[in-house]
Amino acid sequence: MIRDPNPAWEGRYPYEPLEAAGIGPESTQTEVEKASFTLMTRRLMNPDTQAAWNELRDLPRRMLADALLYDLDLGDAIAAARERLEREREAAARPPESTEIPDVLPDLLAGFAEDLPPIEMPPAPPTVLPEAAEVFPSRSVFDPLIQFDQ
């Protein structure tokens, strides 16, 4: 059982102070009634545990406290989440239904091209190598110096 993290409960949630006495939502009403003896023998009876014990002895109040708990079957919840995740992964891995490019796309691109002003580009300048490049050693000089691990 998992408790609501923000319960609409005034004061401390009654099961918290009684956990040391082994009292929880699964405890029977008889065990709750006899919890005072356990609390006194363990020297845990104080105003806080007394108030919690009084709240849980009142059956309507205990039922309200239990209504704030969620009974989760984590095994089933995890299995269902895994199945959903697998379905989503498979759906994401599948290619789209249609791989054809819509007929509208070329017309749309042509329309964009007509709206743009023409761009004039001058020819690229010729590449001029510095004189040092001509005296740079050839590849045959470096090949014997480079060795790779086999």
JSON list of C-alpha atoms in Angstrom, two decimals:
[
{"chain": "A", "resi": 1, "resn": "MET", "atom": "CA", "xyz": [0.00, 0.00, 0.00]},
{"chain": "A", "resi": 2, "resn": "ILE", "atom": "CA", "xyz": [1.26, 3.43, -0.91]},
{"chain": "A", "resi": 3, "resn": "ARG", "atom": "CA", "xyz": [0.07, 6.50, 0.97]},
{"chain": "A", "resi": 4, "resn": "ASP", "atom": "CA", "xyz": [-1.00, 9.66, -0.78]},
{"chain": "A", "resi": 5, "resn": "PRO", "atom": "CA", "xyz": [1.99, 12.03, -0.45]},
{"chain": "A", "resi": 6, "resn": "ASN", "atom": "CA", "xyz": [-0.29, 15.01, 0.22]},
{"chain": "A", "resi": 7, "resn": "PRO", "atom": "CA", "xyz": [-3.24, 13.61, 2.14]},
{"chain": "A", "resi": 8, "resn": "ALA", "atom": "CA", "xyz": [-6.11, 15.80, 3.22]},
{"chain": "A", "resi": 9, "resn": "TRP", "atom": "CA", "xyz": [-5.45, 14.89, 6.84]},
{"chain": "A", "resi": 10, "resn": "GLU", "atom": "CA", "xyz": [-5.22, 17.26, 9.76]},
{"chain": "A", "resi": 11, "resn": "GLY", "atom": "CA", "xyz": [-2.02, 16.65, 11.70]},
{"chain": "A", "resi": 12, "resn": "ARG", "atom": "CA", "xyz": [0.26, 13.67, 11.44]},
{"chain": "A", "resi": 13, "resn": "TYR", "atom": "CA", "xyz": [-1.00, 10.63, 9.52]},
{"chain": "A", "resi": 14, "resn": "PRO", "atom": "CA", "xyz": [-1.96, 8.08, 12.22]},
{"chain": "A", "resi": 15, "resn": "TYR", "atom": "CA", "xyz": [-0.08, 5.07, 10.86]},
{"chain": "A", "resi": 16, "resn": "GLU", "atom": "CA", "xyz": [3.30, 6.85, 11.00]},
{"chain": "A", "resi": 17, "resn": "PRO", "atom": "CA", "xyz": [3.70, 7.03, 14.81]},
{"chain": "A", "resi": 18, "resn": "LEU", "atom": "CA", "xyz": [2.35, 3.49, 15.23]},
{"chain": "A", "resi": 19, "resn": "GLU", "atom": "CA", "xyz": [4.79, 1.85, 12.77]},
{"chain": "A", "resi": 20, "resn": "ALA", "atom": "CA", "xyz": [7.21, 1.15, 15.64]},
{"chain": "A", "resi": 21, "resn": "ALA", "atom": "CA", "xyz": [4.50, -1.00, 17.27]},
{"chain": "A", "resi": 22, "resn": "GLY", "atom": "CA", "xyz": [3.95, -2.91, 14.02]},
{"chain": "A", "resi": 23, "resn": "ILE", "atom": "CA", "xyz": [0.63, -1.25, 13.26]},
{"chain": "A", "resi": 24, "resn": "GLY", "atom": "CA", "xyz": [-0.12, -0.58, 9.61]},
{"chain": "A", "resi": 25, "resn": "PRO", "atom": "CA", "xyz": [-3.05, -0.64, 7.19]},
{"chain": "A", "resi": 26, "resn": "GLU", "atom": "CA", "xyz": [-2.90, -4.44, 7.08]},
{"chain": "A", "resi": 27, "resn": "SER", "atom": "CA", "xyz": [-3.35, -4.72, 10.87]},
{"chain": "A", "resi": 28, "resn": "THR", "atom": "CA", "xyz": [-6.67, -5.99, 12.18]},
{"chain": "A", "resi": 29, "resn": "GLN", "atom": "CA", "xyz": [-8.83, -3.81, 14.37]},
{"chain": "A", "resi": 30, "resn": "THR", "atom": "CA", "xyz": [-8.06, -6.13, 17.31]},
{"chain": "A", "resi": 31, "resn": "GLU", "atom": "CA", "xyz": [-4.31, -5.58, 16.78]},
{"chain": "A", "resi": 32, "resn": "VAL", "atom": "CA", "xyz": [-4.91, -1.83, 16.75]},
{"chain": "A", "resi": 33, "resn": "GLU", "atom": "CA", "xyz": [-6.88, -2.09, 19.99]},
{"chain": "A", "resi": 34, "resn": "LYS", "atom": "CA", "xyz": [-4.04, -4.03, 21.68]},
{"chain": "A", "resi": 35, "resn": "ALA", "atom": "CA", "xyz": [-1.28, -1.77, 20.31]},
{"chain": "A", "resi": 36, "resn": "SER", "atom": "CA", "xyz": [-1.32, 0.37, 23.45]},
{"chain": "A", "resi": 37, "resn": "PHE", "atom": "CA", "xyz": [0.26, -2.48, 25.41]},
{"chain": "A", "resi": 38, "resn": "THR", "atom": "CA", "xyz": [3.05, -2.83, 22.85]},
{"chain": "A", "resi": 39, "resn": "LEU", "atom": "CA", "xyz": [3.62, 0.93, 22.85]},
{"chain": "A", "resi": 40, "resn": "MET", "atom": "CA", "xyz": [3.78, 1.06, 26.66]},
{"chain": "A", "resi": 41, "resn": "THR", "atom": "CA", "xyz": [6.17, -1.92, 26.98]},
{"chain": "A", "resi": 42, "resn": "ARG", "atom": "CA", "xyz": [8.49, -0.36, 24.41]},
{"chain": "A", "resi": 43, "resn": "ARG", "atom": "CA", "xyz": [8.17, 3.03, 26.15]},
{"chain": "A", "resi": 44, "resn": "LEU", "atom": "CA", "xyz": [6.80, 4.58, 22.95]},
{"chain": "A", "resi": 45, "resn": "MET", "atom": "CA", "xyz": [3.48, 5.81, 24.34]},
{"chain": "A", "resi": 46, "resn": "ASN", "atom": "CA", "xyz": [3.53, 9.59, 24.16]},
{"chain": "A", "resi": 47, "resn": "PRO", "atom": "CA", "xyz": [0.92, 12.22, 23.23]},
{"chain": "A", "resi": 48, "resn": "ASP", "atom": "CA", "xyz": [1.66, 11.75, 19.52]},
{"chain": "A", "resi": 49, "resn": "THR", "atom": "CA", "xyz": [1.26, 7.96, 19.53]},
{"chain": "A", "resi": 50, "resn": "GLN", "atom": "CA", "xyz": [-1.71, 8.24, 21.91]},
{"chain": "A", "resi": 51, "resn": "ALA", "atom": "CA", "xyz": [-3.52, 10.55, 19.46]},
{"chain": "A", "resi": 52, "resn": "ALA", "atom": "CA", "xyz": [-2.72, 8.26, 16.53]},
{"chain": "A", "resi": 53, "resn": "TRP", "atom": "CA", "xyz": [-3.89, 5.20, 18.45]},
{"chain": "A", "resi": 54, "resn": "ASN", "atom": "CA", "xyz": [-7.15, 6.95, 19.41]},
{"chain": "A", "resi": 55, "resn": "GLU", "atom": "CA", "xyz": [-7.79, 7.90, 15.77]},
{"chain": "A", "resi": 56, "resn": "LEU", "atom": "CA", "xyz": [-7.27, 4.36, 14.49]},
{"chain": "A", "resi": 57, "resn": "ARG", "atom": "CA", "xyz": [-9.44, 2.81, 17.24]},
{"chain": "A", "resi": 58, "resn": "ASP", "atom": "CA", "xyz": [-12.36, 4.85, 15.90]},
{"chain": "A", "resi": 59, "resn": "LEU", "atom": "CA", "xyz": [-13.48, 2.69, 12.95]},
{"chain": "A", "resi": 60, "resn": "PRO", "atom": "CA", "xyz": [-14.91, 5.48, 10.74]},
{"chain": "A", "resi": 61, "resn": "ARG", "atom": "CA", "xyz": [-11.74, 7.52, 11.28]},
{"chain": "A", "resi": 62, "resn": "ARG", "atom": "CA", "xyz": [-9.58, 4.48, 10.43]},
{"chain": "A", "resi": 63, "resn": "MET", "atom": "CA", "xyz": [-11.58, 3.85, 7.28]},
{"chain": "A", "resi": 64, "resn": "LEU", "atom": "CA", "xyz": [-10.94, 7.44, 6.24]},
{"chain": "A", "resi": 65, "resn": "ALA", "atom": "CA", "xyz": [-7.20, 6.97, 6.88]},
{"chain": "A", "resi": 66, "resn": "ASP", "atom": "CA", "xyz": [-7.25, 3.77, 4.81]},
{"chain": "A", "resi": 67, "resn": "ALA", "atom": "CA", "xyz": [-9.09, 5.56, 1.99]},
{"chain": "A", "resi": 68, "resn": "LEU", "atom": "CA", "xyz": [-5.96, 7.69, 1.50]},
{"chain": "A", "resi": 69, "resn": "LEU", "atom": "CA", "xyz": [-3.92, 4.59, 0.64]},
{"chain": "A", "resi": 70, "resn": "TYR", "atom": "CA", "xyz": [-3.47, 3.18, -2.84]},
{"chain": "A", "resi": 71, "resn": "ASP", "atom": "CA", "xyz": [-3.28, -0.56, -3.35]},
{"chain": "A", "resi": 72, "resn": "LEU", "atom": "CA", "xyz": [-0.81, -0.94, -6.17]},
{"chain": "A", "resi": 73, "resn": "ASP", "atom": "CA", "xyz": [0.25, -4.19, -7.74]},
{"chain": "A", "resi": 74, "resn": "LEU", "atom": "CA", "xyz": [3.67, -3.04, -8.88]},
{"chain": "A", "resi": 75, "resn": "GLY", "atom": "CA", "xyz": [4.39, -6.26, -10.77]},
{"chain": "A", "resi": 76, "resn": "ASP", "atom": "CA", "xyz": [1.35, -5.82, -13.01]},
{"chain": "A", "resi": 77, "resn": "ALA", "atom": "CA", "xyz": [1.92, -2.08, -13.32]},
{"chain": "A", "resi": 78, "resn": "ILE", "atom": "CA", "xyz": [5.54, -2.61, -14.41]},
{"chain": "A", "resi": 79, "resn": "ALA", "atom": "CA", "xyz": [4.54, -5.32, -16.91]},
{"chain": "A", "resi": 80, "resn": "ALA", "atom": "CA", "xyz": [1.86, -3.06, -18.39]},
{"chain": "A", "resi": 81, "resn": "ALA", "atom": "CA", "xyz": [4.32, -0.17, -18.64]},
{"chain": "A", "resi": 82, "resn": "ARG", "atom": "CA", "xyz": [6.87, -2.39, -20.40]},
{"chain": "A", "resi": 83, "resn": "GLU", "atom": "CA", "xyz": [4.26, -3.60, -22.89]},
{"chain": "A", "resi": 84, "resn": "ARG", "atom": "CA", "xyz": [3.20, -0.02, -23.62]},
{"chain": "A", "resi": 85, "resn": "LEU", "atom": "CA", "xyz": [6.83, 1.04, -24.04]},
{"chain": "A", "resi": 86, "resn": "GLU", "atom": "CA", "xyz": [7.52, -1.83, -26.46]},
{"chain": "A", "resi": 87, "resn": "ARG", "atom": "CA", "xyz": [4.44, -0.91, -28.54]},
{"chain": "A", "resi": 88, "resn": "GLU", "atom": "CA", "xyz": [5.59, 2.72, -28.66]},
{"chain": "A", "resi": 89, "resn": "ARG", "atom": "CA", "xyz": [9.14, 1.70, -29.67]},
{"chain": "A", "resi": 90, "resn": "GLU", "atom": "CA", "xyz": [7.82, -0.57, -32.42]},
{"chain": "A", "resi": 91, "resn": "ALA", "atom": "CA", "xyz": [5.55, 2.18, -33.70]},
{"chain": "A", "resi": 92, "resn": "ALA", "atom": "CA", "xyz": [8.43, 4.67, -33.70]},
{"chain": "A", "resi": 93, "resn": "ALA", "atom": "CA", "xyz": [10.72, 2.22, -35.53]},
{"chain": "A", "resi": 94, "resn": "ARG", "atom": "CA", "xyz": [8.22, 1.59, -38.34]},
{"chain": "A", "resi": 95, "resn": "PRO", "atom": "CA", "xyz": [8.69, 3.75, -41.44]},
{"chain": "A", "resi": 96, "resn": "PRO", "atom": "CA", "xyz": [5.93, 6.17, -42.21]},
{"chain": "A", "resi": 97, "resn": "GLU", "atom": "CA", "xyz": [2.97, 4.84, -44.15]},
{"chain": "A", "resi": 98, "resn": "SER", "atom": "CA", "xyz": [3.85, 6.79, -47.31]},
{"chain": "A", "resi": 99, "resn": "THR", "atom": "CA", "xyz": [7.42, 7.34, -48.43]},
{"chain": "A", "resi": 100, "resn": "GLU", "atom": "CA", "xyz": [6.45, 9.30, -51.51]},
{"chain": "A", "resi": 101, "resn": "ILE", "atom": "CA", "xyz": [7.21, 12.99, -51.65]},
{"chain": "A", "resi": 102, "resn": "PRO", "atom": "CA", "xyz": [3.97, 14.91, -52.04]},
{"chain": "A", "resi": 103, "resn": "ASP", "atom": "CA", "xyz": [3.40, 16.51, -55.43]},
{"chain": "A", "resi": 104, "resn": "VAL", "atom": "CA", "xyz": [2.97, 19.85, -53.73]},
{"chain": "A", "resi": 105, "resn": "LEU", "atom": "CA", "xyz": [6.59, 20.04, -52.54]},
{"chain": "A", "resi": 106, "resn": "PRO", "atom": "CA", "xyz": [8.31, 20.76, -55.90]},
{"chain": "A", "resi": 107, "resn": "ASP", "atom": "CA", "xyz": [5.72, 23.44, -56.71]},
{"chain": "A", "resi": 108, "resn": "LEU", "atom": "CA", "xyz": [6.17, 24.96, -53.27]},
{"chain": "A", "resi": 109, "resn": "LEU", "atom": "CA", "xyz": [9.97, 25.08, -53.65]},
{"chain": "A", "resi": 110, "resn": "ALA", "atom": "CA", "xyz": [9.67, 26.57, -57.12]},
{"chain": "A", "resi": 111, "resn": "GLY", "atom": "CA", "xyz": [7.41, 29.26, -55.70]},
{"chain": "A", "resi": 112, "resn": "PHE", "atom": "CA", "xyz": [10.02, 30.12, -53.05]},
{"chain": "A", "resi": 113, "resn": "ALA", "atom": "CA", "xyz": [12.74, 30.34, -55.70]},
{"chain": "A", "resi": 114, "resn": "GLU", "atom": "CA", "xyz": [10.65, 32.78, -57.75]},
{"chain": "A", "resi": 115, "resn": "ASP", "atom": "CA", "xyz": [10.23, 35.06, -54.71]},
{"chain": "A", "resi": 116, "resn": "LEU", "atom": "CA", "xyz": [13.98, 35.33, -54.06]},
{"chain": "A", "resi": 117, "resn": "PRO", "atom": "CA", "xyz": [16.09, 37.98, -55.80]},
{"chain": "A", "resi": 118, "resn": "PRO", "atom": "CA", "xyz": [18.81, 36.66, -58.11]},
{"chain": "A", "resi": 119, "resn": "ILE", "atom": "CA", "xyz": [22.28, 36.44, -56.62]},
{"chain": "A", "resi": 120, "resn": "GLU", "atom": "CA", "xyz": [25.28, 37.29, -58.73]},
{"chain": "A", "resi": 121, "resn": "MET", "atom": "CA", "xyz": [28.46, 35.59, -57.67]},
{"chain": "A", "resi": 122, "resn": "PRO", "atom": "CA", "xyz": [31.83, 36.61, -59.03]},
{"chain": "A", "resi": 123, "resn": "PRO", "atom": "CA", "xyz": [34.13, 33.82, -60.21]},
{"chain": "A", "resi": 124, "resn": "ALA", "atom": "CA", "xyz": [36.43, 32.33, -57.60]},
{"chain": "A", "resi": 125, "resn": "PRO", "atom": "CA", "xyz": [39.91, 33.83, -57.49]},
{"chain": "A", "resi": 126, "resn": "PRO", "atom": "CA", "xyz": [42.70, 31.59, -58.78]},
{"chain": "A", "resi": 127, "resn": "THR", "atom": "CA", "xyz": [44.55, 29.59, -56.16]},
{"chain": "A", "resi": 128, "resn": "VAL", "atom": "CA", "xyz": [48.10, 30.79, -55.65]},
{"chain": "A", "resi": 129, "resn": "LEU", "atom": "CA", "xyz": [50.42, 28.48, -53.74]},
{"chain": "A", "resi": 130, "resn": "PRO", "atom": "CA", "xyz": [53.26, 30.02, -51.78]},
{"chain": "A", "resi": 131, "resn": "GLU", "atom": "CA", "xyz": [56.77, 29.30, -52.94]},
{"chain": "A", "resi": 132, "resn": "ALA", "atom": "CA", "xyz": [57.43, 27.24, -49.78]},
{"chain": "A", "resi": 133, "resn": "ALA", "atom": "CA", "xyz": [54.92, 24.65, -50.98]},
{"chain": "A", "resi": 134, "resn": "GLU", "atom": "CA", "xyz": [57.15, 23.75, -53.92]},
{"chain": "A", "resi": 135, "resn": "VAL", "atom": "CA", "xyz": [60.10, 22.94, -51.64]},
{"chain": "A", "resi": 136, "resn": "PHE", "atom": "CA", "xyz": [58.01, 20.92, -49.22]},
{"chain": "A", "resi": 137, "resn": "PRO", "atom": "CA", "xyz": [59.24, 17.31, -49.14]},
{"chain": "A", "resi": 138, "resn": "SER", "atom": "CA", "xyz": [57.27, 14.78, -51.11]},
{"chain": "A", "resi": 139, "resn": "ARG", "atom": "CA", "xyz": [55.25, 11.95, -49.64]},
{"chain": "A", "resi": 140, "resn": "SER", "atom": "CA", "xyz": [58.03, 9.46, -50.28]},
{"chain": "A", "resi": 141, "resn": "VAL", "atom": "CA", "xyz": [60.11, 11.19, -47.59]},
{"chain": "A", "resi": 142, "resn": "PHE", "atom": "CA", "xyz": [57.48, 10.71, -44.87]},
{"chain": "A", "resi": 143, "resn": "ASP", "atom": "CA", "xyz": [56.24, 7.20, -45.72]},
{"chain": "A", "resi": 144, "resn": "PRO", "atom": "CA", "xyz": [59.21, 5.33, -44.18]},
{"chain": "A", "resi": 145, "resn": "LEU", "atom": "CA", "xyz": [58.93, 7.46, -41.00]},
{"chain": "A", "resi": 146, "resn": "ILE", "atom": "CA", "xyz": [55.29, 6.57, -40.29]},
{"chain": "A", "resi": 147, "resn": "GLN", "atom": "CA", "xyz": [54.57, 3.11, -38.88]},
{"chain": "A", "resi": 148, "resn": "PHE", "atom": "CA", "xyz": [51.24, 1.67, -37.82]},
{"chain": "A", "resi": 149, "resn": "ASP", "atom": "CA", "xyz": [50.67, -1.10, -35.29]},
{"chain": "A", "resi": 150, "resn": "GLN", "atom": "CA", "xyz": [49.47, -4.33, -36.89]}
]
